[in-house]
GROMACS .gro file of C-alpha atoms in nm:
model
  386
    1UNK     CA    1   4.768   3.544   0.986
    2UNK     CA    2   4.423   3.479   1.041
    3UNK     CA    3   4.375   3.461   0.667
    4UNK     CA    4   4.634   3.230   0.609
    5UNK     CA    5   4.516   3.004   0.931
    6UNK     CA    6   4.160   3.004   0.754
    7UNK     CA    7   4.269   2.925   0.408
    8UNK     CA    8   4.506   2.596   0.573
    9UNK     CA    9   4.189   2.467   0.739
   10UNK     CA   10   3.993   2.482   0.424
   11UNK     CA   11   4.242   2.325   0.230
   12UNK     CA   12   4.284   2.064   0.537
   13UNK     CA   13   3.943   1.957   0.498
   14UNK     CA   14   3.910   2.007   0.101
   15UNK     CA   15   4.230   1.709   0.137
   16UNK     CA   16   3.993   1.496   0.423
   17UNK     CA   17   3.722   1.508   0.202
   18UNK     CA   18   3.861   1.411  -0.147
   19UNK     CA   19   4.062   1.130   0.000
   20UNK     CA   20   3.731   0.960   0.173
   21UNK     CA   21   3.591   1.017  -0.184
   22UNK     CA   22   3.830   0.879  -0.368
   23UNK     CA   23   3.866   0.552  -0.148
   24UNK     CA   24   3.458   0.548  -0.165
   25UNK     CA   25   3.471   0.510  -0.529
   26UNK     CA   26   3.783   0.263  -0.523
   27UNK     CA   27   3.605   0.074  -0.274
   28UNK     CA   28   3.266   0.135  -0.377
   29UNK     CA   29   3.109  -0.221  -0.322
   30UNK     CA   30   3.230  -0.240   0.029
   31UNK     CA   31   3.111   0.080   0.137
   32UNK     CA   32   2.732   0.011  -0.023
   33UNK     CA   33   2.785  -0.325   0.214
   34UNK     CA   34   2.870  -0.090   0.519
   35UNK     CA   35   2.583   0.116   0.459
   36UNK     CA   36   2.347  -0.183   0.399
   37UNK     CA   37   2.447  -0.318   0.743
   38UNK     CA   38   2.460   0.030   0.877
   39UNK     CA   39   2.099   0.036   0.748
   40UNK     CA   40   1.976  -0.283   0.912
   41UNK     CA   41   2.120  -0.161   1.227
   42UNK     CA   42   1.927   0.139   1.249
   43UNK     CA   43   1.593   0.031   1.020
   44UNK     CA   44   1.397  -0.046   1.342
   45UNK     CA   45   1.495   0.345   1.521
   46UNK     CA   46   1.444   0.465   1.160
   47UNK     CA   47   1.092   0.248   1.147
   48UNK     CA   48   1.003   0.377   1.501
   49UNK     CA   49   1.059   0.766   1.372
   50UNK     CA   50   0.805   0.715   1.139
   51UNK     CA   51   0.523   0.588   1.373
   52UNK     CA   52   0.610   0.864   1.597
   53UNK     CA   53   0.588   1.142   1.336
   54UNK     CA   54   0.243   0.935   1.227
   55UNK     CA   55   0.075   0.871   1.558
   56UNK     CA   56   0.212   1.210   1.685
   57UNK     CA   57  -0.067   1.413   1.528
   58UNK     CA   58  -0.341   1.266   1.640
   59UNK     CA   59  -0.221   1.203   1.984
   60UNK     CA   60  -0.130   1.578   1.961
   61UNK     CA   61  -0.494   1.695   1.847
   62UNK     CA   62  -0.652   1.480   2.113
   63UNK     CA   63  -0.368   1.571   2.372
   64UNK     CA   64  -0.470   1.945   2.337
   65UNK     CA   65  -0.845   1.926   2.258
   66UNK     CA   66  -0.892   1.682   2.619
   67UNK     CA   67  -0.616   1.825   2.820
   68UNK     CA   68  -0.537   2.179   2.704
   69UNK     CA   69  -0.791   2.357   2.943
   70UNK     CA   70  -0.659   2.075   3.245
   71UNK     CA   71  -0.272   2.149   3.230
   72UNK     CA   72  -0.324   2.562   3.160
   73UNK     CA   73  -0.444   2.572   3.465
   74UNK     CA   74  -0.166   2.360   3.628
   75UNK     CA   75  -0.375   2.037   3.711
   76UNK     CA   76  -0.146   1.750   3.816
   77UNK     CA   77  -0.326   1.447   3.681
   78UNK     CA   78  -0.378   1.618   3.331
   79UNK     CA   79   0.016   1.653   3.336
   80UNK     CA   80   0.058   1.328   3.437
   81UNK     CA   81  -0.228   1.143   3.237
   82UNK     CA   82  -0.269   1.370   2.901
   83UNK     CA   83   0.025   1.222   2.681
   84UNK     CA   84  -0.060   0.836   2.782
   85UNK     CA   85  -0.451   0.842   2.773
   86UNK     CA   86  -0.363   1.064   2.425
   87UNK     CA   87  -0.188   0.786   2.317
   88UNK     CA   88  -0.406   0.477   2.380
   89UNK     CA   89  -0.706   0.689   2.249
   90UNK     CA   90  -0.525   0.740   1.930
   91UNK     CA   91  -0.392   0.368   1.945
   92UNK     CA   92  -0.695   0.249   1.964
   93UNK     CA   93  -0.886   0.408   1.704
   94UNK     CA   94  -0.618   0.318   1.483
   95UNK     CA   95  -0.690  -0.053   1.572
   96UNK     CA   96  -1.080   0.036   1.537
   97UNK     CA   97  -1.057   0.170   1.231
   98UNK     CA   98  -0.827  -0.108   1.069
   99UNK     CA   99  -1.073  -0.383   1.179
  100UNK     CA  100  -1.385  -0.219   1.034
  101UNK     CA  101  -1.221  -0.173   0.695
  102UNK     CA  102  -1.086  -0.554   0.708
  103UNK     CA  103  -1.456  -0.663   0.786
  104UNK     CA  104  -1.608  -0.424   0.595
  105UNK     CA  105  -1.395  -0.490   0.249
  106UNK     CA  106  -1.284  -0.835   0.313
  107UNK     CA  107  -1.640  -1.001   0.325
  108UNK     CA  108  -1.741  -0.764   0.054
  109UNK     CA  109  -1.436  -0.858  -0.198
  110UNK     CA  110  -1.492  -1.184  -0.100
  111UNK     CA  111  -1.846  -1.169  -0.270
  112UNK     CA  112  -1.698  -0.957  -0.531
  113UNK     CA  113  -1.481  -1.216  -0.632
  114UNK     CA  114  -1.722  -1.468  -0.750
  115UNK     CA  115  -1.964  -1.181  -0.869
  116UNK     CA  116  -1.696  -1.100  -1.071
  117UNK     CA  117  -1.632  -1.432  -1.215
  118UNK     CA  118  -2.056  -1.515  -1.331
  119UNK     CA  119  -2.038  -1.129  -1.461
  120UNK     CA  120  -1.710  -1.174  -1.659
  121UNK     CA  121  -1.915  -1.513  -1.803
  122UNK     CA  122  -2.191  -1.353  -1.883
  123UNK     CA  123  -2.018  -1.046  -2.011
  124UNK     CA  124  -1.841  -1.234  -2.304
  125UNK     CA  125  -2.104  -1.344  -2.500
  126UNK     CA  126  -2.262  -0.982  -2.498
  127UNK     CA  127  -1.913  -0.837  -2.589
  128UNK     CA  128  -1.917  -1.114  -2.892
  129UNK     CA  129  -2.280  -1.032  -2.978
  130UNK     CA  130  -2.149  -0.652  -2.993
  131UNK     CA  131  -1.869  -0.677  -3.179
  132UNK     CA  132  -2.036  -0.902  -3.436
  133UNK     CA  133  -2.303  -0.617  -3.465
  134UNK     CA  134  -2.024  -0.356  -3.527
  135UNK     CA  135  -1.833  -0.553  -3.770
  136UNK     CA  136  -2.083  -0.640  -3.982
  137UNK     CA  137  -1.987  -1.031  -3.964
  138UNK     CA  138  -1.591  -0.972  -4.036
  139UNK     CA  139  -1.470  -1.352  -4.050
  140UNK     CA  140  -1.111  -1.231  -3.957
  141UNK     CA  141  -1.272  -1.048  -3.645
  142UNK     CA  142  -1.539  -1.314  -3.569
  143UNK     CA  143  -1.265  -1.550  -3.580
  144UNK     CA  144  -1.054  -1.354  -3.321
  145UNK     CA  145  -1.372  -1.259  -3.107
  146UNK     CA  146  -1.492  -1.608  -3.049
  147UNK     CA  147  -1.136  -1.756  -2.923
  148UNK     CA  148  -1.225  -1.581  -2.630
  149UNK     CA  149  -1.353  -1.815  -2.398
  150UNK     CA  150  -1.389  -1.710  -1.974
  151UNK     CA  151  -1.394  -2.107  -1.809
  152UNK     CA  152  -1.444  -2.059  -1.425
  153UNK     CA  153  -1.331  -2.407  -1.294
  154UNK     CA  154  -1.026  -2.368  -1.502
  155UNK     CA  155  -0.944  -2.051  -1.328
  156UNK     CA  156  -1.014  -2.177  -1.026
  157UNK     CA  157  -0.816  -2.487  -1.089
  158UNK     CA  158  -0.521  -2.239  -1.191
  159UNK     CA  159  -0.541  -2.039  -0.859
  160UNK     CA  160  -0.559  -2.348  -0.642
  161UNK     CA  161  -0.253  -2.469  -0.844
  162UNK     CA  162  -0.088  -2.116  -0.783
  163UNK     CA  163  -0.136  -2.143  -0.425
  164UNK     CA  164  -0.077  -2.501  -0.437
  165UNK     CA  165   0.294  -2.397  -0.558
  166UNK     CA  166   0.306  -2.133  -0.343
  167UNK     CA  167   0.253  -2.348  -0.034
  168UNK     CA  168   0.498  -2.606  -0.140
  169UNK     CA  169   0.800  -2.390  -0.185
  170UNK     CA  170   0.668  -2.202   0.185
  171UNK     CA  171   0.650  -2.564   0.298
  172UNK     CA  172   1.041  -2.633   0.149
  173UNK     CA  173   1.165  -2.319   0.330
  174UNK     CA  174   0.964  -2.356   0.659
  175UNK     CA  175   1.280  -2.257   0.861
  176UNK     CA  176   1.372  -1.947   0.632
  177UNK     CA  177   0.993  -1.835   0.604
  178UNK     CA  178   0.968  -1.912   1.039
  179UNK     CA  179   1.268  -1.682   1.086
  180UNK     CA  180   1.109  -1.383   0.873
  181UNK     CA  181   0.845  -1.362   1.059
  182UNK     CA  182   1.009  -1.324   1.426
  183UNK     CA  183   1.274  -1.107   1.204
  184UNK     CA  184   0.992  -0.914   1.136
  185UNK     CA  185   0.805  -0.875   1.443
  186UNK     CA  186   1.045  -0.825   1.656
  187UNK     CA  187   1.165  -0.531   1.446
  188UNK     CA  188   0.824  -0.406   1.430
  189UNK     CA  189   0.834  -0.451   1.834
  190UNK     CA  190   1.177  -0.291   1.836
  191UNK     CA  191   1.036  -0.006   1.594
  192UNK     CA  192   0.685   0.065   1.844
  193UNK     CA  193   0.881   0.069   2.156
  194UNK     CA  194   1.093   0.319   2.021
  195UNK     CA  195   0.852   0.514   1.876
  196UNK     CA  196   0.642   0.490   2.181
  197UNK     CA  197   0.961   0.639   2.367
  198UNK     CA  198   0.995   0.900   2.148
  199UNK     CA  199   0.633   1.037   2.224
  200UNK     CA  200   0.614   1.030   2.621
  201UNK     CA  201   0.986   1.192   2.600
  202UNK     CA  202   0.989   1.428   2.309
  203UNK     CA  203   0.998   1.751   2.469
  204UNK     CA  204   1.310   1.629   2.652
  205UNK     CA  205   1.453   1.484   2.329
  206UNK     CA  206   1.340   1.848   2.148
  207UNK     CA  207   1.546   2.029   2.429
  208UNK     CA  208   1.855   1.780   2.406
  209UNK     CA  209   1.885   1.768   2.018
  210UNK     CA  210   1.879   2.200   2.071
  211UNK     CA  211   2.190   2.146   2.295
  212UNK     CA  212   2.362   1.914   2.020
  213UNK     CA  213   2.329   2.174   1.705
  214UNK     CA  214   2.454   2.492   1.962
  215UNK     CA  215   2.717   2.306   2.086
  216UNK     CA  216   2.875   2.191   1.740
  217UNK     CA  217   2.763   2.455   1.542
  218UNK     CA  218   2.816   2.807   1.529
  219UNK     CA  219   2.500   3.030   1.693
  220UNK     CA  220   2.340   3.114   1.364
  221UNK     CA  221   2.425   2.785   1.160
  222UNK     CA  222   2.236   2.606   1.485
  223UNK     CA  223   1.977   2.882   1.489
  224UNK     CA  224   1.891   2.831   1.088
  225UNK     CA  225   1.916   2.412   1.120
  226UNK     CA  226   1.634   2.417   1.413
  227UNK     CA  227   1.423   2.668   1.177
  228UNK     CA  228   1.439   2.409   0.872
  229UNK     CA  229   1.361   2.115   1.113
  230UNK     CA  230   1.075   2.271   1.231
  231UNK     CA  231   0.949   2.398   0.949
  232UNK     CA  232   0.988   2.012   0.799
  233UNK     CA  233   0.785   1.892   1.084
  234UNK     CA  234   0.534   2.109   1.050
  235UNK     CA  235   0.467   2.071   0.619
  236UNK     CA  236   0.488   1.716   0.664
  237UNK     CA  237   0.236   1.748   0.990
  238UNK     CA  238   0.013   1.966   0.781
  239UNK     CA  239   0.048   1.760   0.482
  240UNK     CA  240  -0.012   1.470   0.629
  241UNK     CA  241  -0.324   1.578   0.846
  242UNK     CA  242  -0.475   1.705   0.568
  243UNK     CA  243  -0.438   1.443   0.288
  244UNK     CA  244  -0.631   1.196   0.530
  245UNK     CA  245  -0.886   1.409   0.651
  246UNK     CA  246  -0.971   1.486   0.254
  247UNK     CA  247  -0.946   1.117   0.178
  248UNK     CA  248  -1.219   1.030   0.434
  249UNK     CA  249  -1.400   1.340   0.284
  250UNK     CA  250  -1.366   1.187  -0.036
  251UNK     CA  251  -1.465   0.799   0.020
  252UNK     CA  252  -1.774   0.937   0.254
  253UNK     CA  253  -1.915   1.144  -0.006
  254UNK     CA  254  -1.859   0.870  -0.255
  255UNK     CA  255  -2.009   0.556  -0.014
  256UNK     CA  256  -2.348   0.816   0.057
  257UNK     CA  257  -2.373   0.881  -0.322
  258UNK     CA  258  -2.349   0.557  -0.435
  259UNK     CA  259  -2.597   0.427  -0.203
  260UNK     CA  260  -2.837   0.660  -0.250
  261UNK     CA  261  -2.816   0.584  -0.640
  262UNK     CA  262  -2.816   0.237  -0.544
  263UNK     CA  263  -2.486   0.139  -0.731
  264UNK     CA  264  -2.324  -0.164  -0.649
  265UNK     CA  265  -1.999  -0.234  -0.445
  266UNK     CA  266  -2.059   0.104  -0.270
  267UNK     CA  267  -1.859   0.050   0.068
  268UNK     CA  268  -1.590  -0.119  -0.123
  269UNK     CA  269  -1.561   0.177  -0.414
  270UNK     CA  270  -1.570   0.406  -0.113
  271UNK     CA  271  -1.319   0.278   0.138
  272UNK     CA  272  -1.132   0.218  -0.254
  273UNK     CA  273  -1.168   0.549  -0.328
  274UNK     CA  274  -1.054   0.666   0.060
  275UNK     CA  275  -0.688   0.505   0.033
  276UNK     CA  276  -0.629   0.566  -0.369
  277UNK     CA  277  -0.756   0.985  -0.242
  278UNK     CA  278  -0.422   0.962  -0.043
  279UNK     CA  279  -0.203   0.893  -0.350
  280UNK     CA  280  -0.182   1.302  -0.486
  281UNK     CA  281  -0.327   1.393  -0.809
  282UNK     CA  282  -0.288   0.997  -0.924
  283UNK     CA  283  -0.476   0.834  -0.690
  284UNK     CA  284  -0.830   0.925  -0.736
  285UNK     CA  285  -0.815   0.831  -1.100
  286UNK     CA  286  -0.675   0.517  -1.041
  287UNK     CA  287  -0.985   0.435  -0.789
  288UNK     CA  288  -1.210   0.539  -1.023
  289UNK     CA  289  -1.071   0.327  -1.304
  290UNK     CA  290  -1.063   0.031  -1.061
  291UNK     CA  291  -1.470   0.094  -0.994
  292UNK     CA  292  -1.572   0.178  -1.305
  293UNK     CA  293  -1.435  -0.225  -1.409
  294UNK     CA  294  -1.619  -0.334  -1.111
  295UNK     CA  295  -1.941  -0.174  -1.228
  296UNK     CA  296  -1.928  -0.210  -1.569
  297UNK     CA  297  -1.909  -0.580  -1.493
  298UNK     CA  298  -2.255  -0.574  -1.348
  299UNK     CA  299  -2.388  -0.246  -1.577
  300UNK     CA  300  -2.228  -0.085  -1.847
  301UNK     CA  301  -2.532   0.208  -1.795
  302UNK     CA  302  -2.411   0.215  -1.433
  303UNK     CA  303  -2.060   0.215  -1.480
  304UNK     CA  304  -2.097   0.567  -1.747
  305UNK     CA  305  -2.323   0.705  -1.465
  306UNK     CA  306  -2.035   0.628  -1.199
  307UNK     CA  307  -1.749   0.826  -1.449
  308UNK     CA  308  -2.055   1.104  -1.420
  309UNK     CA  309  -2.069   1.094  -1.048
  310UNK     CA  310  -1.716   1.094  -1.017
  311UNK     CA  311  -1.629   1.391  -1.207
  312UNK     CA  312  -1.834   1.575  -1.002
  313UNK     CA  313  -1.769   1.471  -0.726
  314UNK     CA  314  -1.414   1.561  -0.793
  315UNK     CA  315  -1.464   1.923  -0.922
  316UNK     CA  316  -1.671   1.979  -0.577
  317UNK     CA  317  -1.382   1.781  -0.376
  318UNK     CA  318  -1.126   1.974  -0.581
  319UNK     CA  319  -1.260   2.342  -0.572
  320UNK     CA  320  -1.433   2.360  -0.219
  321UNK     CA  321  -1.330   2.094   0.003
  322UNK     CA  322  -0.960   2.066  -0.054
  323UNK     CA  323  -0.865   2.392  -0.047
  324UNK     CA  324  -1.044   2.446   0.326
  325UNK     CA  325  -0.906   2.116   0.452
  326UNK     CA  326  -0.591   2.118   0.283
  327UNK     CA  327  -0.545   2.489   0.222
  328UNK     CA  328  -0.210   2.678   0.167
  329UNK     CA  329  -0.067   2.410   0.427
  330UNK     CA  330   0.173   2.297   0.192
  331UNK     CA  331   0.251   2.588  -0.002
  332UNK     CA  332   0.331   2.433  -0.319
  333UNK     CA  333   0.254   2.532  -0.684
  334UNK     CA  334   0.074   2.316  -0.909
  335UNK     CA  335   0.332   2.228  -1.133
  336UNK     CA  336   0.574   2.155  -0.866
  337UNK     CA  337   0.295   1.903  -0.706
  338UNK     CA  338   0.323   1.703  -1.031
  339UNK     CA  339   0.694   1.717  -1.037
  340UNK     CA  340   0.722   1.586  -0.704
  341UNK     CA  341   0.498   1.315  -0.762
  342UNK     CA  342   0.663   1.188  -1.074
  343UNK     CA  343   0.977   1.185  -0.932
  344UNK     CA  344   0.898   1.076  -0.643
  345UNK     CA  345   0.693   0.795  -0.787
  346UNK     CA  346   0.973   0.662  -1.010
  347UNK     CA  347   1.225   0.697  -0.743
  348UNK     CA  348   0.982   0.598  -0.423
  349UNK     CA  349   0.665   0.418  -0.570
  350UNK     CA  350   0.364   0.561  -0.385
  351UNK     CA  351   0.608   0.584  -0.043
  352UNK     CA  352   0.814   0.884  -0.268
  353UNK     CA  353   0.473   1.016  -0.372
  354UNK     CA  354   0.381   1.091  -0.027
  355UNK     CA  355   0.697   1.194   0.105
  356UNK     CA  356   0.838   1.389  -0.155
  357UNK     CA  357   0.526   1.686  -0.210
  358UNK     CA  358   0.631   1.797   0.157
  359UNK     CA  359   0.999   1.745   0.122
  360UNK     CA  360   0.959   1.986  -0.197
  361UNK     CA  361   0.747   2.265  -0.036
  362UNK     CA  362   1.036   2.253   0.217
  363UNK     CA  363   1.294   2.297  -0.012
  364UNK     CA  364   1.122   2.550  -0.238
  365UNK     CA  365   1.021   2.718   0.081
  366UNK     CA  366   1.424   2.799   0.169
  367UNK     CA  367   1.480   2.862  -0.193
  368UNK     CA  368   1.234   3.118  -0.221
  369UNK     CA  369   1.335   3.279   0.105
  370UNK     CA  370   1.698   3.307  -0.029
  371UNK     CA  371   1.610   3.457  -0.326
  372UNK     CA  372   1.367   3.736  -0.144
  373UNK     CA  373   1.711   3.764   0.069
  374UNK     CA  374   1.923   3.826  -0.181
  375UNK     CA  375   1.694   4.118  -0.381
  376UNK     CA  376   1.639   4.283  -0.056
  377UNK     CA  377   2.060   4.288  -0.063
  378UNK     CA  378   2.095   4.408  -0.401
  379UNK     CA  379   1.807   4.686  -0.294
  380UNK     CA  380   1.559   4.490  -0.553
  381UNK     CA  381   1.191   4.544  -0.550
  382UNK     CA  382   1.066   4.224  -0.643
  383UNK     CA  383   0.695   4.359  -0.681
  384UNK     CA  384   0.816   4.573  -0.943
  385UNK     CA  385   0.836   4.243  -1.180
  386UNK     CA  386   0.425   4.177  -1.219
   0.00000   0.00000   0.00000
């Protein structure tokens, strides 16, 4: 009876489901609409998740390097004062830090900029001068070669009549552009209160999303869900702690090396090379590619010792320093690494890059915990297969 009980609920639901499914794809273009307006709905909670899960490691490190001893011991004011002085510590330095990289890079691309533009003048009748030396006076080269012609007003001109165009249509749509920006902030305030919320009450939000799984769920469905949430938390705490502690690693070691060898652009190719580092495997490649232009605009002998300096930097960054700062804290194979960032590069951008190397140690994780399950059921010894 049982049985049959069991079987009728299956089939109960097996009906539920393939009748939403079937009126989903009937209906497909108004459910994407639902979900898009679902979506805005919750885009500023969803927003305000993300900050938390962000600003939540610092705030944690400092919270238990300033106050750990304190509340041990059962000291009132660290209970009381830990999570918010945590918190504006952490805030802060976050502001800190922005504002020296905007006045640190911004002055310096500004002067880049219209370096950039008397090197790439300059730099054109050398390349001509070159290629005329290599191609032994080819008329159907020469001819080619010395179209190319670098006019700096004329750019100039075309930028101002860029932004000129720019501004008018901003200028036609004052109301539209006027209500994007409060649209805007006041999801972004929306989004920080929230997440600021979720980190002065997250043990008590911990405690009453426990109570939600064991109260729909059955003990050991509950049991496993809280297991995989925490063990998502902490690859993508890891993860994420680690890939910015390398990056500033990274850009240091770069900005000291470069000065030393007196290179030019060094803070920018360093604080360039800091925030490509966090783009895995890609990123560092593309920074260098970006500097070596920048240099080879001012010395082509530079720029070749800069692809010298760079490869060794990365073999030392590569072999010694990310393994200690990263480590096993991911727990991912090589070749899944590059899987996850192509896919989630064409799926994501550099967002899916990011987020999906966690989100595949995760699931590889479970997967290779199932599979150890299921030899040890079958009375398998898996070290018997190396």
């Amino acid at each position: 009876m049982d049985l049959n009980n069991l079987s009728m609920k299956k089939i109960r639901e097996l009906i539920v489901f393939t009748a939403f499914l079937v009126i989903a794809l009937w209906k497909f273009d108004i459910v994407i609409d639902v979900i898009k307006t679902i979506w805005n709905i919750l885009s500023p909670f969803a927003l305000g998740g993300a900050i938390a899960f962000v600003i939540n490691v610092p705030m944690s490190f400092l919270e238990k390097k300033l106050f750990g001893k304190a509340k041990e011991k059962g000291t009132k004011a660290a209970e009381k004062f830990a999570r918010p002085v945590s918190l504006l510590l952490t805030l802060t330095g976050i502001v800190v830090l922005l504002i020296l990289v905007m006045f640190g890079v911004i002055p310096q691309l500004t002067r880049t900029i219209g370096t950039l533009i008397t090197n790439i003048t300059a730099f054109i009748p050398q390349m001509q001068a070159w290629i005329l030396e290599f191609s032994h006076n080819n008329q159907e080269i020469m001819q080619l070669v010395n179209q190319i012609r670098f006019d700096p007003d004329q750019a100039v001109r075309w930028g101002m009549g860029l932004l000129g165009k720019g501004t008018g249509n901003v200028m036609n749509t004052t109301i539209l552009a006027v209500g994007s920006i409060v649209s805007g902030i006041t999801t972004f305030f929306i989004a920080f209160s929230f997440a600021c919320y979720i980190l002065f009450q997250k043990e008590k939000l911990r405690i009453q999303v426990r109570k939600v799984f064991f109260a729909f769920l059955p003990k050991e469905k509950a049991e496993a869900s809280l297991r995989i949430c925490s063990l998502t938390y902490r690859t993508f705490a890891n993860f994420l702690t680690g890939q910015c502690l390398e990056a500033v690693i990274l850009g240091s070691m770069f900005l000291l090396v470069l000065s030393i060898l007196k290179m030019p652009y060094a803070l920018l190719i360093g604080i360039l090379i800091a925030f490509t580092a966090l783009i895995p495997i890609f990123g560092a490649f593309i920074g260098c590619a970006t500097a070596t232009f920048l240099i080879f605009m001012v010395s082509p002998k530079q720029a070749v010792l800069f692809i010298l300096v760079f490869l060794i930097l990365q073999q030392l960054e590569g072999n010694l320093i990310y393994p200690h700062v990263v480590g096993d804290s991911v727990g991912l194979p090589s070749i899944w690494v590059l899987a996850a960032v192509t896919i989630g590069g064409n799926l994501m951008g550099i967002v899916g890059m990011l987020v999906f190397i966690p989100l595949t140690s995760v699931l590889y994780t479970l997967f290779r915990e199932y599979v150890y399950l299921r030899l040890k059921k079958r009375h398998i010894n898996w070290q018997n297969f190396s």
